[in-house]
Each structure stands twice: as C-alpha cells, then as structure tokens.
Short mmCIF file of N, CA, C and O in Angstrom, two decimals:
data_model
loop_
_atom_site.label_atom_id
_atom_site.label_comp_id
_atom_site.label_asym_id
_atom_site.label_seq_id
_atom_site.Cartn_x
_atom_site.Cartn_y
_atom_site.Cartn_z
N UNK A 119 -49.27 -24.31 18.42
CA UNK A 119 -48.14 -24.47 17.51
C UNK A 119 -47.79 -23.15 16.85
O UNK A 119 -46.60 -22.81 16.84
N UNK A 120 -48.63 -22.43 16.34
CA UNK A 120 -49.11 -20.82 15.85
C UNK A 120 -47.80 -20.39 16.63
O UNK A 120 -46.73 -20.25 16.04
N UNK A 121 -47.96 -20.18 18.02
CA UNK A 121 -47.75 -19.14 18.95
C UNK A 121 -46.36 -19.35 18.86
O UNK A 121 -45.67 -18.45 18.38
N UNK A 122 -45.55 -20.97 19.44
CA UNK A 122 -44.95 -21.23 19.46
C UNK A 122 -43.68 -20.73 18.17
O UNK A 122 -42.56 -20.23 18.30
N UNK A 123 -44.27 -21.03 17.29
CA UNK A 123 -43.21 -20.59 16.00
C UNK A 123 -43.35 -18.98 16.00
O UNK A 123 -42.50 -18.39 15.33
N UNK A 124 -44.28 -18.24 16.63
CA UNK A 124 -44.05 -16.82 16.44
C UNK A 124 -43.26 -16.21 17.63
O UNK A 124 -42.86 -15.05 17.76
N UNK A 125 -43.15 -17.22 18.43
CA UNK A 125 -42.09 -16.86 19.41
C UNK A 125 -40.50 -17.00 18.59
O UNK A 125 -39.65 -16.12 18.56
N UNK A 126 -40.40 -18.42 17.92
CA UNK A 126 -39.09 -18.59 17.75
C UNK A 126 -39.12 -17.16 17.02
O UNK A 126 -38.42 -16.26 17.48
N UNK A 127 -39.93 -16.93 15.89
CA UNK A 127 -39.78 -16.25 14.57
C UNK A 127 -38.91 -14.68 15.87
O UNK A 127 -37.82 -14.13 15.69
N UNK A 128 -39.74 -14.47 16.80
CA UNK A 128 -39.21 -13.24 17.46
C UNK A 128 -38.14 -12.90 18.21
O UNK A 128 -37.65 -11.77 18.22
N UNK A 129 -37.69 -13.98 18.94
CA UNK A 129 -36.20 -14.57 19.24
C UNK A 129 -35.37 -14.21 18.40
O UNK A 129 -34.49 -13.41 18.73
N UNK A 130 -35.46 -14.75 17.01
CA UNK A 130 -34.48 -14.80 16.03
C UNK A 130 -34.46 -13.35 15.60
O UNK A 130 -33.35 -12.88 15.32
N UNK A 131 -35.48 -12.60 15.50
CA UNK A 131 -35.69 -11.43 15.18
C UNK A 131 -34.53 -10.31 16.20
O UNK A 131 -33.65 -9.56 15.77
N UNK A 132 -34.87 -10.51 17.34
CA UNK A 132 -34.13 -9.71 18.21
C UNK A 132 -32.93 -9.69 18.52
O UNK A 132 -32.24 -8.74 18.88
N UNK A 133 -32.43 -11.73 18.26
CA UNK A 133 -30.80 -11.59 18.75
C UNK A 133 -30.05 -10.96 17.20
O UNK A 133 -28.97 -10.38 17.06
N UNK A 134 -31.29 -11.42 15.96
CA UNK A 134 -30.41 -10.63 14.44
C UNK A 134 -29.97 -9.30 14.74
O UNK A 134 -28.85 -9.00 14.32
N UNK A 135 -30.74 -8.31 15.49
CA UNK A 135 -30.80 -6.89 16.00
C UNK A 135 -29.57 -7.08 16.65
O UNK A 135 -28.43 -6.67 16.45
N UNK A 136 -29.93 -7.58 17.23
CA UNK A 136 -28.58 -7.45 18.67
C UNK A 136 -27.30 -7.59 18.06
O UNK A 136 -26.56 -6.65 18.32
N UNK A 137 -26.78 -8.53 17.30
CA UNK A 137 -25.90 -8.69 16.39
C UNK A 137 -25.69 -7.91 15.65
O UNK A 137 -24.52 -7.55 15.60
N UNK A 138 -26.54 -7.34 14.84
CA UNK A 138 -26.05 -6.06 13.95
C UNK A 138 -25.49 -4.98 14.66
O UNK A 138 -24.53 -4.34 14.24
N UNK A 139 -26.20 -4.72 16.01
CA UNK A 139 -25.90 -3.38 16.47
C UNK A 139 -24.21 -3.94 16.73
O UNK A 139 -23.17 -3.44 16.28
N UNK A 140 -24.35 -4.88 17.44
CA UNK A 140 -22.70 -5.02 18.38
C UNK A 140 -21.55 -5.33 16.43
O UNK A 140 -20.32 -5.24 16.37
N UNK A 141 -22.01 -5.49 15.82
CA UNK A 141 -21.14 -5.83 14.55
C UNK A 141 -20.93 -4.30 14.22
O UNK A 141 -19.71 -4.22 14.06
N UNK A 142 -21.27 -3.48 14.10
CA UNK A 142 -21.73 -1.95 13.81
C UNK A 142 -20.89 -1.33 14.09
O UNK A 142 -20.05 -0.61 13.55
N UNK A 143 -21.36 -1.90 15.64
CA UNK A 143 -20.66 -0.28 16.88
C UNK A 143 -18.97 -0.86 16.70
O UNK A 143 -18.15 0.05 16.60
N UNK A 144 -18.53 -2.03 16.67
CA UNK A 144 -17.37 -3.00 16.54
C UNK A 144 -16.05 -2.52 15.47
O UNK A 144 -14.83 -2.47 15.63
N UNK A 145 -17.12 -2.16 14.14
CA UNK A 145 -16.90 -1.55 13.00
C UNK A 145 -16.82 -0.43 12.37
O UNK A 145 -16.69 -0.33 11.15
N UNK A 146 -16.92 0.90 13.51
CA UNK A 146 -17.06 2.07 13.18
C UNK A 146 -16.08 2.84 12.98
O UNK A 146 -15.40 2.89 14.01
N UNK A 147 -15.44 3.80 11.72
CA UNK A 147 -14.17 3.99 11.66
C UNK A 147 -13.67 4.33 12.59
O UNK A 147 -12.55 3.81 12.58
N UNK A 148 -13.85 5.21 13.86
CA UNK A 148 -13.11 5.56 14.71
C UNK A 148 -12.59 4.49 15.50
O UNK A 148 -11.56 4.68 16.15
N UNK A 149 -13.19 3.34 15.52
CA UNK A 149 -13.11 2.31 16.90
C UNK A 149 -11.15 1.59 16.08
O UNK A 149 -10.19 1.40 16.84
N UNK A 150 -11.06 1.38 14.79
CA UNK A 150 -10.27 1.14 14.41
C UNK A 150 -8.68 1.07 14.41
O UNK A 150 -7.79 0.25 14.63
N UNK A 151 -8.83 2.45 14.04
CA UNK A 151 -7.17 2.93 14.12
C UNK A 151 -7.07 3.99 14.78
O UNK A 151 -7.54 4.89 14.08
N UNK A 152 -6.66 4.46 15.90
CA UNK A 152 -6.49 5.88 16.47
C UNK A 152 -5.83 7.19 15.06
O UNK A 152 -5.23 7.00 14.00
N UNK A 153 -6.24 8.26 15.63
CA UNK A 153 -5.68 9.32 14.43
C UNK A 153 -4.59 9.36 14.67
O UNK A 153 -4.14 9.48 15.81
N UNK A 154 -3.86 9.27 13.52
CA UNK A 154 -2.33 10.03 13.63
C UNK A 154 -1.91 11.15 12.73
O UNK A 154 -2.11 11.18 11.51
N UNK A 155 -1.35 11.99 13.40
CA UNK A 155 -1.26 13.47 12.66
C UNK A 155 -0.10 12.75 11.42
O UNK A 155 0.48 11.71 11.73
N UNK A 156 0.14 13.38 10.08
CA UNK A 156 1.25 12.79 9.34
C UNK A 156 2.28 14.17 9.73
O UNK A 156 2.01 15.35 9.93
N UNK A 157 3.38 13.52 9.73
CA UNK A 157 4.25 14.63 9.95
C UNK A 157 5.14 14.34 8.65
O UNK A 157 5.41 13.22 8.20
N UNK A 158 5.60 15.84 8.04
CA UNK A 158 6.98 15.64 7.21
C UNK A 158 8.10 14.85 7.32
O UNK A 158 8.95 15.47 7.96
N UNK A 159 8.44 13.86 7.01
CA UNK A 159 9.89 13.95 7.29
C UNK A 159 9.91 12.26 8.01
O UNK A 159 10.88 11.57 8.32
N UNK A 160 8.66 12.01 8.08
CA UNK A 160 8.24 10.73 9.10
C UNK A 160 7.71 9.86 8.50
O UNK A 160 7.09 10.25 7.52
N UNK A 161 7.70 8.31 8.77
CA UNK A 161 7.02 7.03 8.66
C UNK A 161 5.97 6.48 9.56
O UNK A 161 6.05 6.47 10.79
N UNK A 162 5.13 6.09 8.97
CA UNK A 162 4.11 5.69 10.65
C UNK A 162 4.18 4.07 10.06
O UNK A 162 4.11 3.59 8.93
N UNK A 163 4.33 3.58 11.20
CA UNK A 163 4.71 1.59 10.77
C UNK A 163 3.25 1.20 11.43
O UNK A 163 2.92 1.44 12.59
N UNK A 164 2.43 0.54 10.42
CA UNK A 164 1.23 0.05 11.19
C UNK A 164 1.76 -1.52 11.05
O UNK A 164 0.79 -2.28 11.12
N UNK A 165 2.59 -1.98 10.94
CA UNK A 165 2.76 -3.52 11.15
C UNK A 165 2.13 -4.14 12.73
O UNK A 165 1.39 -5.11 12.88
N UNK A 166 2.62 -3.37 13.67
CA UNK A 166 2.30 -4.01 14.73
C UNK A 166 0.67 -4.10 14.73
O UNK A 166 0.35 -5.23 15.09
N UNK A 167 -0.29 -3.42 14.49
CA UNK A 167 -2.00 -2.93 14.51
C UNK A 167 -1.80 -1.74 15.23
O UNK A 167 -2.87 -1.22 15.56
N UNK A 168 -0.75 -1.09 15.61
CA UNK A 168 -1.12 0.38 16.12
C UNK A 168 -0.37 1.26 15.52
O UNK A 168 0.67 0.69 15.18
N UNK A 169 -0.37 2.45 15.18
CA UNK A 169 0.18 3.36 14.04
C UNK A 169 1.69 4.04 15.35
O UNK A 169 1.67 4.56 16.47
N UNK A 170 2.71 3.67 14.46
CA UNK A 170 4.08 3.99 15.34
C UNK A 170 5.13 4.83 14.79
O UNK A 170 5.97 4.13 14.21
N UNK A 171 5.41 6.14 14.76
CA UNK A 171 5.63 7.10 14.20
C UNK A 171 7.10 6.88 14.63
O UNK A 171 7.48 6.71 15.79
N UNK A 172 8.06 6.91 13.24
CA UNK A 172 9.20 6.49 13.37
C UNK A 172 10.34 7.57 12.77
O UNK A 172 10.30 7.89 11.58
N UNK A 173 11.12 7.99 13.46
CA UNK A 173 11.75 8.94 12.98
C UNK A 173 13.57 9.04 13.01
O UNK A 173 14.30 9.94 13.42
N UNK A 174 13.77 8.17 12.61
CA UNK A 174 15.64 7.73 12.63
C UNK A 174 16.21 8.29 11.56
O UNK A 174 15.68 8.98 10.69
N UNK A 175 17.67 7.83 11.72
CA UNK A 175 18.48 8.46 10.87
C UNK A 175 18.08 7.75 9.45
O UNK A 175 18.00 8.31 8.36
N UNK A 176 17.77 5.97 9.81
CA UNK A 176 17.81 5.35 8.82
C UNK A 176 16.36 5.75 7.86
O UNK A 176 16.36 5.64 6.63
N UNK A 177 15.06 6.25 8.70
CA UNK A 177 14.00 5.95 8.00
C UNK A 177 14.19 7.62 6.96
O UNK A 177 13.58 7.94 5.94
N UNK A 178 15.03 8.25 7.58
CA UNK A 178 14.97 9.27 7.08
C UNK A 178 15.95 9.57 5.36
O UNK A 178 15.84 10.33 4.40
N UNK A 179 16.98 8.33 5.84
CA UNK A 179 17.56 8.19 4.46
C UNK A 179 17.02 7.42 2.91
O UNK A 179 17.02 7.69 1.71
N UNK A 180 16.61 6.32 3.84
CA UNK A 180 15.15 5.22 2.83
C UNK A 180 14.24 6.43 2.17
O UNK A 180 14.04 6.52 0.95
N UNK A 181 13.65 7.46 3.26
CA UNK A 181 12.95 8.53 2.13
C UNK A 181 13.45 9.40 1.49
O UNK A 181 12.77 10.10 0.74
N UNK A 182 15.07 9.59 1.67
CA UNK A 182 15.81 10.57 0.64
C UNK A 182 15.94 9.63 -0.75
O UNK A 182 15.72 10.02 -1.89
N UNK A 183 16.32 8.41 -0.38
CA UNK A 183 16.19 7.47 -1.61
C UNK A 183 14.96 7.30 -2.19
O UNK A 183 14.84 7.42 -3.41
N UNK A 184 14.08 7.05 -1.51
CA UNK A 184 13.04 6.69 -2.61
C UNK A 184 12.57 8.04 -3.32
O UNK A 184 12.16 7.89 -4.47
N UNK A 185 12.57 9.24 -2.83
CA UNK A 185 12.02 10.57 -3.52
C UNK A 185 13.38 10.39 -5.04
O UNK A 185 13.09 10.26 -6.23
N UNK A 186 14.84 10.45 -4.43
CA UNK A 186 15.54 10.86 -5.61
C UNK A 186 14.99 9.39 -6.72
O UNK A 186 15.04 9.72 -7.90
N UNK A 187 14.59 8.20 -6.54
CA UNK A 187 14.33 7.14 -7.48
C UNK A 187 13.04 7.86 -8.20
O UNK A 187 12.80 7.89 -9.41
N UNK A 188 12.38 8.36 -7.26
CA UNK A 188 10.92 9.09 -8.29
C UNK A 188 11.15 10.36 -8.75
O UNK A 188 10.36 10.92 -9.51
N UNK A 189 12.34 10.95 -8.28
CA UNK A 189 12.36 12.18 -9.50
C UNK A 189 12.71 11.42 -10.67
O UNK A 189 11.88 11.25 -11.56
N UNK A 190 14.19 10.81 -10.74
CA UNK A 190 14.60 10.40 -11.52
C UNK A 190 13.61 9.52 -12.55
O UNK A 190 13.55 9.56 -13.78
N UNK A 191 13.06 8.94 -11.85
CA UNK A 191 11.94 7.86 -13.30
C UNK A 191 11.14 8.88 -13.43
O UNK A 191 10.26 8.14 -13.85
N UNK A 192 10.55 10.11 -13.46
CA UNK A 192 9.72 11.27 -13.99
C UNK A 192 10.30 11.97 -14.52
O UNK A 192 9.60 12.74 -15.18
N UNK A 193 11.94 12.22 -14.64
CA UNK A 193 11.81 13.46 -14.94
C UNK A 193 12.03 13.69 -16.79
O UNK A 193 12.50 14.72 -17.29
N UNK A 194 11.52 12.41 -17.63
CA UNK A 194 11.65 12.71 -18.82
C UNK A 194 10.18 12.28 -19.24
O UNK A 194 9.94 11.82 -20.36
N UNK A 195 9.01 12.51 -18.06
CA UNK A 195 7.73 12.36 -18.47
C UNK A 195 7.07 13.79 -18.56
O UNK A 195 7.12 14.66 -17.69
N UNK A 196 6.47 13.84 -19.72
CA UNK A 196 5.77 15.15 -19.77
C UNK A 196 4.62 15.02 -20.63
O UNK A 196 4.71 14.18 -21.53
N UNK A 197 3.35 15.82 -20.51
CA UNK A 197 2.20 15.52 -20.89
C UNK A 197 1.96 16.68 -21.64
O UNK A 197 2.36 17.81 -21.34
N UNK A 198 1.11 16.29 -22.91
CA UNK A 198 1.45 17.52 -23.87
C UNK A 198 -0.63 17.29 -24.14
O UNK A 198 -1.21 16.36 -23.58
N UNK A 199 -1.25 18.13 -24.87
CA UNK A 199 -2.71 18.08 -25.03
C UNK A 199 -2.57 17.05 -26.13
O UNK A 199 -1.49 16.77 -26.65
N UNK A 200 -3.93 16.41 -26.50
CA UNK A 200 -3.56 15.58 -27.40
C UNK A 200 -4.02 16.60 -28.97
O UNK A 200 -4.69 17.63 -29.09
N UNK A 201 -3.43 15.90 -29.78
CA UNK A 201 -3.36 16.37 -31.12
C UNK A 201 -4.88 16.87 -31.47
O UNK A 201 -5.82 16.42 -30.81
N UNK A 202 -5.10 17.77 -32.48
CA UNK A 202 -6.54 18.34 -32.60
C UNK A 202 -6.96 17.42 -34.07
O UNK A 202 -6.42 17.12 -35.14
N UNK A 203 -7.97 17.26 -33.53
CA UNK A 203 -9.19 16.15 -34.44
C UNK A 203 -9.18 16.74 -35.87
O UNK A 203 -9.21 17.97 -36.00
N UNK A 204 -9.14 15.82 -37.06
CA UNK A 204 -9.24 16.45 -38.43
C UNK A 204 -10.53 16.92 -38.72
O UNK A 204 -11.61 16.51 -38.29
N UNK A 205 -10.32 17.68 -39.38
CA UNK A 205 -11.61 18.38 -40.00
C UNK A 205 -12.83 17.05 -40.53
O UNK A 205 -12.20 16.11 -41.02
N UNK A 206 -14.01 16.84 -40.52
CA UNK A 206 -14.87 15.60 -41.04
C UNK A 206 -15.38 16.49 -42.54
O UNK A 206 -16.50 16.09 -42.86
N UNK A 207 -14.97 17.27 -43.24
CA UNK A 207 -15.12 17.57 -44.20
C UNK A 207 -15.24 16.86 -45.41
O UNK A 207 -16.25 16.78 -46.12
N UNK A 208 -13.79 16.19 -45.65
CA UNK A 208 -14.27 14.71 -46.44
C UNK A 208 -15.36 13.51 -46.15
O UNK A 208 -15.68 12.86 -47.14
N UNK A 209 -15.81 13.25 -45.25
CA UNK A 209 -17.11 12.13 -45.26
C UNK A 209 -18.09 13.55 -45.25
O UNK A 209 -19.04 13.21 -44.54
N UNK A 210 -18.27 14.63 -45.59
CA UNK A 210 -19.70 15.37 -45.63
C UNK A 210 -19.33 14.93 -46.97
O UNK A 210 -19.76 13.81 -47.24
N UNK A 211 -18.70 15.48 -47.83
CA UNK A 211 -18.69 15.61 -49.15
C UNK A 211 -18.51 14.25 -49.76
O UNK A 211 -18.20 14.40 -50.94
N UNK A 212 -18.56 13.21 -49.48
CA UNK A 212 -18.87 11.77 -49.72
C UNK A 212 -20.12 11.62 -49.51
O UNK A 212 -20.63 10.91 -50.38
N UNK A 213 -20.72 11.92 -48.84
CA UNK A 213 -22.05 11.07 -48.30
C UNK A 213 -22.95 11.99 -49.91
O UNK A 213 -23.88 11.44 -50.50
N UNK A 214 -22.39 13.37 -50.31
CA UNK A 214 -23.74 13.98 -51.29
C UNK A 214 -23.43 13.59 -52.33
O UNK A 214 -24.14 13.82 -53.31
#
C-alpha cells in the first residue's frame, strides 16, 4: 500500500513539473506579442491580437487632434515649488 501511494505521490509530482514548464515556456514575454518598432507619426491597432501599424490620412488627423486637445487642457498648468515651511520658533519658546 506504502509503495503504491508513493507511486501516485510521484506521478503527481512529475505531470505538476510538466505543467509548469509547458505554462512557462507558453508565457514568456517574447512568445506573446511580436516587437514592433514605434514609429512617429503612427498607430499600432492591437485589436485584432497582432500589432498592425496604421498609417492614413485619417489616423494621422485623430493624432493632430488629440495633441492640439492636450496642449490646450495644459497650457494654463504650471508647477511652482511649494511654499517654504514657517520658522518652529514659536512652539520652542512655548514649550520653556
């Protein structure tokens, strides 16, 4: 009976292995998405599952629009340091 359950126990042991490796190798960033260079001026459409580099008149106007919508909502944001901390002079001279 011993033997028997140290067989299953090793079975189970090996196909867990086997599974991890093939889940792994399955999962490795390269196996994923092929590289695509980004180019200026371009859209890459991953809707389909493969990266499709799109370059029309239209996709090219959609990105003249959306840049002038993000100048425009930035361009009355500006970041200044923040204000300098008061002196703690008054709580020294409280506490004596």
């Amino acid at each position: 009976m011993k033997s028997r359950l140290l067989w299953v126990f090793a079975a189970v042991a090996v196909l867990s292995a086997a599974a991890l490796f093939v889940a792994r190798k399955q999962l490795s960033p390269g196996r994923r998405h092929p590289d695509v260079a980004i180019q200026d001026g371009k859209t890459i459409d991953f809707s389909s599952g493969q990266p499709v580099v799109k370059d029309s008149d239209k996709e090219k106007a959609d990105i003249a629009r959306a840049v002038k919508e993000m100048e425009e909502a930035a361009k009355d944001v500006s970041f200044s340091p923040p204000p300098p901390k008061a002196p703690e002079t008054k709580k020294a001279e409280a506490k004596k």
